[in-house]
């Protein structure tokens, strides 16, 4: 099987080997040191300010999206949410649930933000801005330079869901003035699902500490207090945290986050060049693509049929879409342990499908 989905993705041998081992007891100095090491590396790779802190939540990415919102925003806020797909919609639903006053910038499928759009929201009393840096459901990578400038001139608290863009696309909490950076274990970190990570700026920590969140498991104040000594309030996904540590150290040894960005970019560009050379009947869903994913609209066949045929007849998994995009869009991920030879196998399978006239 080759897995070109966007998570869970393929893990390397080092990560897999840890997964085969016994899970150790964790209220120990040894595990605390690993967690402090995880925090140090996450701050570095997110390019966070020195006083930033990190919490590791046992729960998939959505748990951290929810935790970020309910621990830092209140009914006194007025949030602006970018909604260009299912993950933008998730932020909207979380804000509705916690009764955070909000407005929504709706984007069409694959549509980026523009200066004209953002300008309409200047000086309108907003206090916070929520965005999925890469809206994975359609593959659009938003223009964070525009967002950053907009948030700085309006003094907005900036929450960035980088779950699928972390390690794949160039990003800096400091440069963008981001207050929250969220990622998850099963995307470009290429570990099993089950852990998500929140990096908090000093301003975010202040908001957390001044807030009286009505949530026990996702209480970030409590998590921060425990994290001072490298611990978590409850039993975390210990094994995954060890895998994350191995993976972060490996990235550090291999040249850091820039080198990892480049690695993913190389796989993505190789795939995009090859589908162009082959002249497959696919159109890009967006002009603004993340290195993490290529989102494609097939013009001669159903996207879902392509997904099913590749899975059932070729042992290759691409990422299907749901809802109204089910037959229109499929996605090819470039994150996880993949090589250009894997791309060749996918191209070969698509070539074969074209010969069989199912493309
Ligand atoms: C994967 C992903 C999530 C989180 O999904 P989970 O299934 O909860 O891990 C959130 N936002 C984006 C942009 C994602 O790609």
CSV table of C-alpha atoms and ligand atoms in Angstrom, one decimal:
chain,number,residue,atom,x,y,z
A,1,UNK,CA,0.0,0.0,0.0
A,2,UNK,CA,1.2,3.5,-0.7
A,3,UNK,CA,-0.6,6.2,1.3
A,4,UNK,CA,-1.0,9.6,-0.4
A,5,UNK,CA,-3.8,10.8,1.9
A,6,UNK,CA,-3.4,13.8,4.2
A,7,UNK,CA,-3.5,12.0,7.4
A,8,UNK,CA,-2.8,9.6,8.9
A,9,UNK,CA,0.2,9.4,6.6
A,10,UNK,CA,3.1,7.0,6.3
A,11,UNK,CA,5.6,7.0,9.2
A,12,UNK,CA,9.3,6.3,8.9
A,13,UNK,CA,11.0,3.3,10.4
A,14,UNK,CA,12.3,5.1,13.5
A,15,UNK,CA,8.7,6.2,14.4
A,16,UNK,CA,7.3,2.8,13.6
A,17,UNK,CA,9.9,1.0,15.7
A,18,UNK,CA,8.8,3.1,18.7
A,19,UNK,CA,5.2,2.1,18.0
A,20,UNK,CA,6.2,-1.6,18.4
A,21,UNK,CA,7.7,-1.1,21.8
A,22,UNK,CA,6.1,-1.2,25.3
A,23,UNK,CA,4.7,2.1,26.4
A,24,UNK,CA,6.6,3.3,29.5
A,25,UNK,CA,5.2,4.7,32.7
A,26,UNK,CA,5.3,8.5,32.4
A,27,UNK,CA,5.4,10.3,35.8
A,28,UNK,CA,9.1,10.1,35.6
A,29,UNK,CA,12.0,12.5,35.2
A,30,UNK,CA,12.9,10.7,31.9
A,31,UNK,CA,9.5,11.4,30.3
A,32,UNK,CA,9.4,14.9,31.7
A,33,UNK,CA,12.7,15.6,29.9
A,34,UNK,CA,11.4,14.3,26.7
A,35,UNK,CA,8.3,16.6,27.0
A,36,UNK,CA,10.5,19.6,27.7
A,37,UNK,CA,12.6,18.7,24.7
A,38,UNK,CA,9.3,18.4,22.6
A,39,UNK,CA,8.3,21.9,23.8
A,40,UNK,CA,11.8,23.4,23.0
A,41,UNK,CA,11.7,21.9,19.4
A,42,UNK,CA,8.1,22.9,18.8
A,43,UNK,CA,8.9,26.5,19.7
A,44,UNK,CA,11.8,26.5,17.4
A,45,UNK,CA,10.0,25.0,14.4
A,46,UNK,CA,7.0,27.3,14.9
A,47,UNK,CA,9.5,30.2,15.2
A,48,UNK,CA,7.8,31.3,18.4
A,49,UNK,CA,8.9,34.1,20.7
A,50,UNK,CA,11.2,33.1,23.6
A,51,UNK,CA,8.3,33.4,26.2
A,52,UNK,CA,6.0,31.2,24.2
A,53,UNK,CA,4.8,28.0,25.7
A,54,UNK,CA,3.5,24.7,24.3
A,55,UNK,CA,0.8,22.3,25.4
A,56,UNK,CA,0.3,18.7,24.1
A,57,UNK,CA,-3.3,17.7,24.0
A,58,UNK,CA,-4.3,14.0,23.7
A,59,UNK,CA,-6.9,14.3,21.1
A,60,UNK,CA,-6.9,14.9,17.3
A,61,UNK,CA,-6.4,18.3,15.8
A,62,UNK,CA,-10.0,19.3,16.4
A,63,UNK,CA,-9.5,19.0,20.2
A,64,UNK,CA,-6.8,21.7,20.0
A,65,UNK,CA,-9.0,23.9,17.8
A,66,UNK,CA,-11.7,23.7,20.4
A,67,UNK,CA,-9.2,24.2,23.3
A,68,UNK,CA,-7.7,27.2,21.6
A,69,UNK,CA,-11.1,28.9,21.2
A,70,UNK,CA,-12.6,28.1,24.5
A,71,UNK,CA,-9.5,29.0,26.5
A,72,UNK,CA,-8.6,32.2,24.9
A,73,UNK,CA,-11.9,33.8,23.6
A,74,UNK,CA,-14.9,34.9,25.6
A,75,UNK,CA,-18.3,36.5,25.0
A,76,UNK,CA,-16.5,39.9,25.1
A,77,UNK,CA,-14.6,39.1,21.9
A,78,UNK,CA,-15.7,39.7,18.4
A,79,UNK,CA,-14.0,37.1,16.1
A,80,UNK,CA,-13.5,37.1,12.4
A,81,UNK,CA,-13.3,33.6,10.9
A,82,UNK,CA,-12.2,32.6,7.4
A,83,UNK,CA,-14.4,29.8,6.1
A,84,UNK,CA,-13.3,28.3,2.8
A,85,UNK,CA,-14.1,24.6,3.5
A,86,UNK,CA,-14.8,22.0,6.2
A,87,UNK,CA,-12.1,23.1,8.5
A,88,UNK,CA,-13.1,26.8,8.4
A,89,UNK,CA,-16.6,25.6,9.1
A,90,UNK,CA,-15.3,23.8,12.1
A,91,UNK,CA,-14.0,27.0,13.7
A,92,UNK,CA,-17.4,28.6,13.0
A,93,UNK,CA,-19.2,25.7,14.8
A,94,UNK,CA,-16.8,25.9,17.7
A,95,UNK,CA,-17.5,29.6,18.1
A,96,UNK,CA,-21.2,29.0,17.8
A,97,UNK,CA,-21.0,26.4,20.5
A,98,UNK,CA,-19.1,28.6,23.0
A,99,UNK,CA,-21.2,31.6,22.0
A,100,UNK,CA,-18.2,33.7,20.9
A,101,UNK,CA,-19.6,36.6,18.9
A,102,UNK,CA,-18.2,36.2,15.3
A,103,UNK,CA,-18.5,37.1,11.7
A,104,UNK,CA,-17.4,34.9,8.8
A,105,UNK,CA,-15.5,35.7,5.7
A,106,UNK,CA,-16.8,33.1,3.3
A,107,UNK,CA,-14.5,31.9,0.5
A,108,UNK,CA,-15.5,29.9,-2.5
A,109,UNK,CA,-13.8,26.5,-3.1
A,110,UNK,CA,-10.1,27.2,-3.5
A,111,UNK,CA,-10.5,31.0,-3.3
A,112,UNK,CA,-7.7,32.9,-1.6
A,113,UNK,CA,-8.0,36.0,0.5
A,114,UNK,CA,-7.4,39.4,-1.1
A,115,UNK,CA,-6.5,42.8,0.3
A,116,UNK,CA,-9.9,44.2,-0.9
A,117,UNK,CA,-11.8,41.6,1.0
A,118,UNK,CA,-9.8,42.2,4.2
A,119,UNK,CA,-10.1,46.0,3.9
A,120,UNK,CA,-13.9,45.7,4.4
A,121,UNK,CA,-13.3,44.5,7.9
A,122,UNK,CA,-10.8,47.2,9.0
A,123,UNK,CA,-11.8,49.1,12.1
A,124,UNK,CA,-15.0,47.2,12.8
A,125,UNK,CA,-14.3,46.3,16.4
A,126,UNK,CA,-12.9,42.8,15.9
A,127,UNK,CA,-10.7,41.4,18.6
A,128,UNK,CA,-9.7,38.0,17.1
A,129,UNK,CA,-9.0,36.4,13.8
A,130,UNK,CA,-9.3,32.6,13.1
A,131,UNK,CA,-7.8,30.9,10.1
A,132,UNK,CA,-6.9,27.5,8.8
A,133,UNK,CA,-3.6,28.5,7.2
A,134,UNK,CA,-4.0,25.6,4.8
A,135,UNK,CA,-7.7,24.8,4.3
A,136,UNK,CA,-6.9,21.1,3.6
A,137,UNK,CA,-10.4,20.2,2.3
A,138,UNK,CA,-9.9,22.3,-0.8
A,139,UNK,CA,-6.1,22.6,-0.8
A,140,UNK,CA,-5.9,26.4,-0.6
A,141,UNK,CA,-3.0,28.0,1.2
A,142,UNK,CA,-4.1,31.4,2.4
A,143,UNK,CA,-1.9,34.5,2.0
A,144,UNK,CA,-0.6,34.8,5.5
A,145,UNK,CA,1.3,38.0,4.7
A,146,UNK,CA,-2.0,39.7,4.1
A,147,UNK,CA,-3.6,38.2,7.1
A,148,UNK,CA,-0.7,39.2,9.3
A,149,UNK,CA,-0.7,42.8,8.2
A,150,UNK,CA,-4.5,43.0,8.6
A,151,UNK,CA,-4.3,41.5,12.2
A,152,UNK,CA,-1.4,43.8,13.2
A,153,UNK,CA,-3.1,47.0,12.0
A,154,UNK,CA,-6.3,46.0,13.8
A,155,UNK,CA,-4.5,44.6,16.8
A,156,UNK,CA,-6.3,41.2,16.5
A,157,UNK,CA,-5.5,38.1,18.5
A,158,UNK,CA,-4.5,35.7,15.8
A,159,UNK,CA,-5.4,32.0,16.0
A,160,UNK,CA,-3.8,29.9,13.2
A,161,UNK,CA,-4.7,26.3,12.5
A,162,UNK,CA,-1.5,25.0,10.9
A,163,UNK,CA,-2.5,21.4,11.3
A,164,UNK,CA,-1.7,20.4,7.8
A,165,UNK,CA,0.7,23.2,6.9
A,166,UNK,CA,3.2,22.9,9.8
A,167,UNK,CA,6.5,21.5,8.4
A,168,UNK,CA,5.1,21.7,4.9
A,169,UNK,CA,4.9,25.4,4.3
A,170,UNK,CA,7.1,28.3,5.4
A,171,UNK,CA,5.6,29.8,8.6
A,172,UNK,CA,6.7,31.9,11.5
A,173,UNK,CA,4.7,32.8,14.6
A,174,UNK,CA,7.0,35.8,15.2
A,175,UNK,CA,6.8,37.2,11.7
A,176,UNK,CA,3.1,36.7,11.3
A,177,UNK,CA,2.4,38.0,14.9
A,178,UNK,CA,0.4,34.8,15.5
A,179,UNK,CA,-0.8,34.1,19.0
A,180,UNK,CA,-1.8,30.5,18.6
A,181,UNK,CA,-0.3,27.9,16.3
A,182,UNK,CA,-2.0,24.5,16.2
A,183,UNK,CA,-0.8,21.3,14.7
A,184,UNK,CA,-1.5,17.6,14.9
A,185,UNK,CA,0.5,14.3,15.1
A,186,UNK,CA,-0.8,12.7,12.0
A,187,UNK,CA,-0.1,15.3,9.3
A,188,UNK,CA,3.4,16.3,8.3
A,189,UNK,CA,4.7,15.2,11.7
A,190,UNK,CA,3.9,11.7,10.3
A,191,UNK,CA,3.2,10.0,13.6
A,192,UNK,CA,0.0,8.1,14.5
A,193,UNK,CA,-3.1,10.3,15.2
A,194,UNK,CA,-4.0,11.1,18.8
A,195,UNK,CA,-1.9,14.1,19.8
A,196,UNK,CA,-2.4,17.7,18.9
A,197,UNK,CA,-0.1,20.6,19.8
A,198,UNK,CA,-0.8,24.2,20.7
A,199,UNK,CA,2.0,26.8,20.7
A,200,UNK,CA,0.9,29.9,22.7
A,201,UNK,CA,2.4,33.4,22.5
A,202,UNK,CA,2.8,35.5,25.7
A,203,UNK,CA,-0.4,37.3,24.8
A,204,UNK,CA,-2.2,34.0,24.5
A,205,UNK,CA,-0.9,32.7,27.8
A,206,UNK,CA,-2.2,35.9,29.4
A,207,UNK,CA,-5.7,35.3,27.9
A,208,UNK,CA,-5.7,31.7,29.1
A,209,UNK,CA,-4.7,32.7,32.6
A,210,UNK,CA,-7.4,35.5,32.8
A,211,UNK,CA,-10.1,33.2,31.5
A,212,UNK,CA,-12.3,30.9,33.5
A,213,UNK,CA,-12.8,28.1,31.0
A,214,UNK,CA,-15.7,25.8,31.7
A,215,UNK,CA,-13.9,22.7,30.5
A,216,UNK,CA,-11.9,20.1,32.5
A,217,UNK,CA,-10.1,18.0,30.0
A,218,UNK,CA,-9.1,20.8,27.6
A,219,UNK,CA,-8.2,23.3,30.3
A,220,UNK,CA,-5.0,24.9,29.0
A,221,UNK,CA,-4.2,26.8,32.2
A,222,UNK,CA,-4.0,23.4,34.0
A,223,UNK,CA,-2.0,22.0,31.1
A,224,UNK,CA,0.5,24.9,31.2
A,225,UNK,CA,1.0,24.5,34.9
A,226,UNK,CA,1.8,20.8,34.5
A,227,UNK,CA,4.0,21.5,31.5
A,228,UNK,CA,6.3,23.6,33.6
A,229,UNK,CA,7.7,20.3,34.9
A,230,UNK,CA,7.3,18.4,31.6
A,231,UNK,CA,4.0,16.7,32.6
A,232,UNK,CA,0.4,16.7,31.5
A,233,UNK,CA,-2.7,16.8,33.8
A,234,UNK,CA,-4.0,13.4,32.6
A,235,UNK,CA,-2.4,10.3,31.1
A,236,UNK,CA,-1.3,11.5,27.6
A,237,UNK,CA,-0.8,9.3,24.5
A,238,UNK,CA,2.6,8.5,25.9
A,239,UNK,CA,3.7,6.4,22.9
A,240,UNK,CA,2.9,9.0,20.4
A,241,UNK,CA,4.7,11.7,22.4
A,242,UNK,CA,7.8,9.5,22.2
A,243,UNK,CA,7.3,9.1,18.5
A,244,UNK,CA,6.9,12.9,18.1
A,245,UNK,CA,10.1,13.4,20.0
A,246,UNK,CA,12.1,11.0,17.7
A,247,UNK,CA,10.6,12.7,14.7
A,248,UNK,CA,11.3,16.3,15.9
A,249,UNK,CA,14.9,15.3,16.7
A,250,UNK,CA,15.3,13.7,13.3
A,251,UNK,CA,14.1,16.9,11.6
A,252,UNK,CA,16.5,19.0,13.7
A,253,UNK,CA,19.4,16.7,12.8
A,254,UNK,CA,18.4,16.8,9.1
A,255,UNK,CA,18.6,20.6,8.8
A,256,UNK,CA,15.6,21.8,10.7
A,257,UNK,CA,12.2,23.0,9.6
A,258,UNK,CA,13.5,24.7,6.4
A,259,UNK,CA,15.0,21.5,5.1
A,260,UNK,CA,11.8,19.6,5.9
A,261,UNK,CA,9.8,22.3,4.0
A,262,UNK,CA,12.1,21.7,1.1
A,263,UNK,CA,11.8,18.0,1.2
A,264,UNK,CA,8.0,18.2,1.1
A,265,UNK,CA,8.1,20.8,-1.6
A,266,UNK,CA,10.3,18.6,-3.8
A,267,UNK,CA,7.8,15.7,-3.6
A,268,UNK,CA,4.9,18.1,-4.4
A,269,UNK,CA,6.6,19.8,-7.3
A,270,UNK,CA,7.7,16.4,-8.7
A,271,UNK,CA,4.2,15.2,-8.7
A,272,UNK,CA,2.8,18.4,-10.2
A,273,UNK,CA,5.4,18.4,-13.0
A,274,UNK,CA,4.6,14.7,-13.8
A,275,UNK,CA,0.9,15.1,-14.1
A,276,UNK,CA,1.5,18.1,-16.4
A,277,UNK,CA,3.9,16.1,-18.5
A,278,UNK,CA,1.3,13.3,-18.8
A,279,UNK,CA,-1.4,15.8,-19.6
A,280,UNK,CA,-3.9,14.0,-17.4
A,281,UNK,CA,-7.5,15.4,-17.5
A,282,UNK,CA,-7.2,17.1,-14.2
A,283,UNK,CA,-7.6,20.8,-13.2
A,284,UNK,CA,-6.2,22.5,-10.2
A,285,UNK,CA,-8.8,23.4,-7.6
A,286,UNK,CA,-6.8,26.4,-6.5
A,287,UNK,CA,-3.9,28.5,-7.7
A,288,UNK,CA,-2.6,29.0,-4.2
A,289,UNK,CA,-1.4,25.5,-3.2
A,290,UNK,CA,0.3,24.2,0.0
A,291,UNK,CA,3.2,21.9,-0.4
A,292,UNK,CA,1.2,19.4,1.6
A,293,UNK,CA,-1.5,18.6,-0.9
A,294,UNK,CA,-2.4,18.9,-4.6
A,295,UNK,CA,-6.2,19.2,-4.9
A,296,UNK,CA,-7.5,18.1,-8.3
A,297,UNK,CA,-10.7,18.2,-10.3
A,298,UNK,CA,-10.9,15.4,-12.8
A,299,UNK,CA,-12.7,16.5,-16.0
A,300,UNK,CA,-13.5,13.1,-17.5
A,301,UNK,CA,-14.2,10.8,-14.5
A,302,UNK,CA,-15.7,10.9,-11.0
A,303,UNK,CA,-13.1,11.8,-8.4
A,304,UNK,CA,-14.6,9.2,-6.0
A,305,UNK,CA,-14.4,6.5,-8.7
A,306,UNK,CA,-10.7,7.4,-9.2
A,307,UNK,CA,-10.1,7.1,-5.5
A,308,UNK,CA,-11.9,3.7,-5.3
A,309,UNK,CA,-10.1,2.2,-8.3
A,310,UNK,CA,-6.7,3.3,-7.1
A,311,UNK,CA,-7.4,1.8,-3.7
A,312,UNK,CA,-9.1,-1.4,-4.8
A,313,UNK,CA,-7.1,-2.3,-7.9
A,314,UNK,CA,-3.7,-0.6,-7.4
A,315,UNK,CA,-3.3,-0.5,-3.6
A,316,UNK,CA,-2.7,3.2,-3.7
A,317,UNK,CA,-4.6,5.6,-1.4
A,318,UNK,CA,-5.3,9.1,-2.5
A,319,UNK,CA,-7.6,11.3,-0.4
A,320,UNK,CA,-11.3,11.5,-1.4
A,321,UNK,CA,-13.5,14.5,-0.7
A,322,UNK,CA,-16.9,14.4,1.0
A,323,UNK,CA,-20.2,16.1,0.5
A,324,UNK,CA,-20.7,18.2,-2.6
A,325,UNK,CA,-17.1,17.6,-3.7
A,326,UNK,CA,-17.3,13.8,-3.6
A,327,UNK,CA,-17.3,13.3,-7.4
A,328,UNK,CA,-15.6,16.6,-8.2
A,329,UNK,CA,-12.3,16.7,-6.2
A,330,UNK,CA,-9.7,14.3,-5.0
A,331,UNK,CA,-6.4,15.2,-3.3
A,332,UNK,CA,-2.9,13.8,-3.4
A,333,UNK,CA,-0.9,14.4,-0.2
A,334,UNK,CA,2.8,15.0,-0.3
A,335,UNK,CA,3.4,14.7,3.5
A,336,UNK,CA,4.6,11.6,5.4
A,337,UNK,CA,7.3,9.2,4.4
A,338,UNK,CA,7.0,9.4,0.6
A,339,UNK,CA,9.6,9.5,-2.2
A,340,UNK,CA,9.6,10.5,-5.9
A,341,UNK,CA,9.5,6.8,-6.7
A,342,UNK,CA,6.2,6.6,-4.9
A,343,UNK,CA,5.0,9.4,-7.2
A,344,UNK,CA,6.1,7.4,-10.2
A,345,UNK,CA,4.0,4.5,-9.0
A,346,UNK,CA,0.9,6.7,-8.7
A,347,UNK,CA,1.6,8.2,-12.2
A,348,UNK,CA,2.0,4.7,-13.6
A,349,UNK,CA,-1.3,3.6,-12.1
A,350,UNK,CA,-3.1,6.7,-13.5
A,351,UNK,CA,-1.5,6.0,-16.9
A,352,UNK,CA,-2.8,2.5,-16.8
A,353,UNK,CA,-6.3,3.7,-15.8
A,354,UNK,CA,-6.2,6.0,-18.8
A,355,UNK,CA,-5.3,3.1,-21.1
A,356,UNK,CA,-8.2,1.2,-19.7
A,357,UNK,CA,-10.4,4.3,-20.5
A,358,UNK,CA,-11.5,4.8,-16.9
A,359,UNK,CA,-9.8,8.2,-16.8
B,1,LIG,C1,-6.6,17.5,9.7
B,1,LIG,C2,-7.0,18.9,10.0
B,1,LIG,C3,-7.7,19.2,11.2
B,1,LIG,C4,-8.0,18.3,12.3
B,1,LIG,O1,-8.6,17.2,12.1
B,1,LIG,P1,-8.6,16.0,13.1
B,1,LIG,O2,-9.3,14.9,12.4
B,1,LIG,O3,-9.3,16.5,14.3
B,1,LIG,O4,-7.2,15.7,13.4
B,1,LIG,C5,-8.0,20.5,11.4
B,1,LIG,N1,-7.7,21.5,10.5
B,1,LIG,C6,-7.0,21.2,9.4
B,1,LIG,C7,-6.6,22.3,8.5
B,1,LIG,C8,-6.6,19.9,9.1
B,1,LIG,O5,-5.9,19.6,8.0
